[in-house]
Amino acid sequence: MLAGELGVPLPTDYTDYKELCEAFGGGVFSECVYFPGSDEGVSFDLLAQWRAALSVDRDGGFGDVSAVDPHAVYAPGGKGLVQWGSTEWADEYFRLIDAERPGEHPVLARSNDIDARHRYDMPTSEFLHRVLADADFHPFGIARYGLGTAFEPGSGGPVDGHPL
């Protein structure tokens, strides 16, 4: 369903993301890392989040400015970002999708305290593991805060969850 709506072949590590969604669904890791799955209510549904971001990005009311500058939100057939995670500190995790380069979708992550995006050529599960467990994964590793690795399933609409 995801590949069909995005209109681009997904990378080989999409299976990795899909397995994370099957194992956990959408929700919150360590009380601060938001992970959208599928069909988890508006707040934790990756496609619902992407559709909303694309709609805002295409809205001419904001001029040519994108919420993900210098990129755009991915639109089928183009090149842009699909957000797949965030933190309560406004860190954001994206996949850079380019319809002309199917199968190559690196993680781009932006920390709340710096404007630059960091590129990672790794599966979603590896990136998420490093965020949760690697205190030296600067600037994204949260293990240094001693929050543990608990998971709370997401549910319902925007009132119940923090994303959106």
Coordinates of C-alpha atoms in Angstrom, one line a residue:
M1 CA 0.0 0.0 0.0
L2 CA 2.8 2.5 0.9
A3 CA 4.7 1.9 -2.4
G4 CA 1.5 2.3 -4.4
E5 CA 0.5 5.6 -2.8
L6 CA 4.0 7.0 -2.9
G7 CA 4.4 5.9 -6.5
V8 CA 8.0 4.7 -6.2
P9 CA 9.6 1.4 -5.5
L10 CA 10.6 1.2 -1.9
P11 CA 14.2 0.5 -0.8
T12 CA 15.2 -3.0 0.3
D13 CA 15.2 -1.8 3.9
Y14 CA 11.5 -1.0 3.6
T15 CA 11.0 -4.6 4.8
D16 CA 12.9 -3.5 7.9
Y17 CA 10.5 -0.6 8.4
K18 CA 7.5 -2.8 7.7
E19 CA 8.7 -5.4 10.3
L20 CA 9.1 -2.6 12.9
C21 CA 5.5 -1.5 12.2
E22 CA 4.3 -5.1 12.5
A23 CA 6.2 -5.6 15.7
F24 CA 5.3 -2.3 17.4
G25 CA 2.8 -0.4 15.3
G26 CA 2.9 3.4 15.7
G27 CA 3.7 4.9 19.1
V28 CA 6.3 6.4 21.3
F29 CA 9.7 4.9 22.3
S30 CA 11.3 6.0 25.6
E31 CA 8.6 8.6 26.1
C32 CA 10.1 10.9 23.5
V33 CA 10.7 9.2 20.1
Y34 CA 7.5 9.2 18.0
F35 CA 7.3 6.5 15.4
P36 CA 4.4 6.4 12.9
G37 CA 3.2 3.0 11.7
S38 CA 0.2 2.4 9.6
D39 CA -3.5 2.5 10.5
E40 CA -2.8 3.7 14.0
G41 CA -5.2 6.6 14.0
V42 CA -4.2 10.0 12.5
S43 CA -1.5 10.7 15.0
F44 CA 0.6 7.6 14.3
D45 CA -0.2 6.8 10.7
L46 CA 2.7 7.4 8.3
L47 CA 0.6 7.9 5.2
A48 CA -1.8 10.2 7.0
Q49 CA 1.1 12.3 8.3
W50 CA 2.7 12.3 4.8
R51 CA -0.6 13.4 3.1
A52 CA -1.0 16.2 5.6
A53 CA 2.5 17.4 5.1
L54 CA 2.2 17.2 1.3
S55 CA -1.0 19.2 1.4
V56 CA 0.6 22.0 3.5
D57 CA 3.7 21.9 1.3
R58 CA 1.6 22.4 -1.8
D59 CA -0.6 25.1 -0.3
G60 CA 0.3 28.4 -2.0
G61 CA -0.7 30.4 1.1
F62 CA 2.9 30.0 2.3
G63 CA 4.6 31.0 -0.9
D64 CA 7.5 28.9 -2.0
V65 CA 8.7 28.1 1.5
S66 CA 8.6 24.4 2.5
A67 CA 8.5 23.1 6.1
V68 CA 11.4 20.9 5.1
D69 CA 13.6 23.5 3.3
P70 CA 15.8 23.2 1.4
H71 CA 13.9 20.1 0.3
A72 CA 10.2 19.6 -0.4
V73 CA 7.8 17.1 0.9
Y74 CA 8.0 14.1 -1.4
A75 CA 5.3 14.1 -4.1
P76 CA 4.8 11.0 -6.3
G77 CA 7.2 11.0 -9.3
G78 CA 9.4 13.7 -7.7
K79 CA 12.1 14.1 -5.1
G80 CA 11.6 15.0 -1.5
L81 CA 11.2 13.9 2.1
V82 CA 8.8 11.6 3.9
Q83 CA 9.0 12.0 7.7
W84 CA 9.0 8.7 9.6
G85 CA 9.9 9.8 13.1
S86 CA 10.5 12.7 15.5
T87 CA 11.2 13.5 19.1
E88 CA 9.6 15.7 21.7
W89 CA 12.7 17.9 21.3
A90 CA 11.8 18.6 17.6
D91 CA 14.4 16.2 16.1
E92 CA 13.0 15.0 12.8
Y93 CA 13.8 11.7 10.9
F94 CA 13.0 11.5 7.1
R95 CA 13.6 9.3 4.1
L96 CA 14.9 11.1 1.1
I97 CA 13.0 9.7 -1.9
D98 CA 13.9 10.3 -5.5
A99 CA 11.7 8.7 -8.1
E100 CA 14.6 8.7 -10.5
R101 CA 16.7 6.7 -8.0
P102 CA 14.4 3.9 -6.9
G103 CA 15.7 1.8 -4.0
E104 CA 18.1 4.5 -2.7
H105 CA 16.3 6.2 0.2
P106 CA 18.8 7.5 2.8
V107 CA 17.8 8.6 6.2
L108 CA 18.1 12.4 6.7
A109 CA 17.8 13.6 10.3
R110 CA 17.7 17.1 11.6
S111 CA 18.4 18.0 15.2
N112 CA 16.4 20.7 16.9
D113 CA 19.5 22.7 17.7
I114 CA 21.1 22.8 14.3
D115 CA 19.8 23.5 10.8
A116 CA 21.9 21.0 8.9
R117 CA 20.6 17.5 8.1
H118 CA 22.7 14.5 8.7
R119 CA 22.6 11.7 6.0
Y120 CA 22.7 8.0 7.1
D121 CA 22.8 5.1 4.6
M122 CA 21.3 2.5 7.0
P123 CA 18.1 0.7 7.6
T124 CA 15.4 2.3 9.8
S125 CA 15.8 -0.2 12.6
E126 CA 19.6 0.5 12.8
F127 CA 19.0 4.2 12.9
L128 CA 16.3 3.8 15.6
H129 CA 18.4 1.5 17.6
R130 CA 21.3 3.9 17.6
V131 CA 19.0 6.8 18.6
L132 CA 17.6 4.7 21.5
A133 CA 20.7 2.8 22.7
D134 CA 23.9 4.6 21.5
A135 CA 24.8 7.5 23.8
D136 CA 27.6 8.4 21.4
F137 CA 25.2 8.8 18.4
H138 CA 25.6 12.5 18.4
P139 CA 23.4 14.6 18.1
F140 CA 20.5 12.0 18.1
G141 CA 21.4 9.4 20.7
I142 CA 19.1 9.6 23.7
A143 CA 20.7 6.8 25.8
R144 CA 22.8 9.4 27.6
Y145 CA 19.5 10.6 29.3
G146 CA 18.8 7.3 30.9
L147 CA 15.2 7.1 29.5
G148 CA 15.3 3.3 28.8
T149 CA 13.7 1.7 25.7
A150 CA 10.1 1.3 26.6
F151 CA 7.4 1.5 24.0
E152 CA 3.9 2.9 24.3
P153 CA 1.5 2.1 21.4
G154 CA -0.1 5.1 19.8
S155 CA -3.9 5.4 19.4
G156 CA -6.6 7.7 18.3
G157 CA -6.4 11.2 16.9
P158 CA -4.2 14.2 17.5
V159 CA -5.5 14.7 21.0
D160 CA -4.1 11.3 22.1
G161 CA -0.8 11.5 20.3
H162 CA 1.8 14.2 19.9
P163 CA 2.5 14.1 16.1
L164 CA 0.4 16.1 13.7

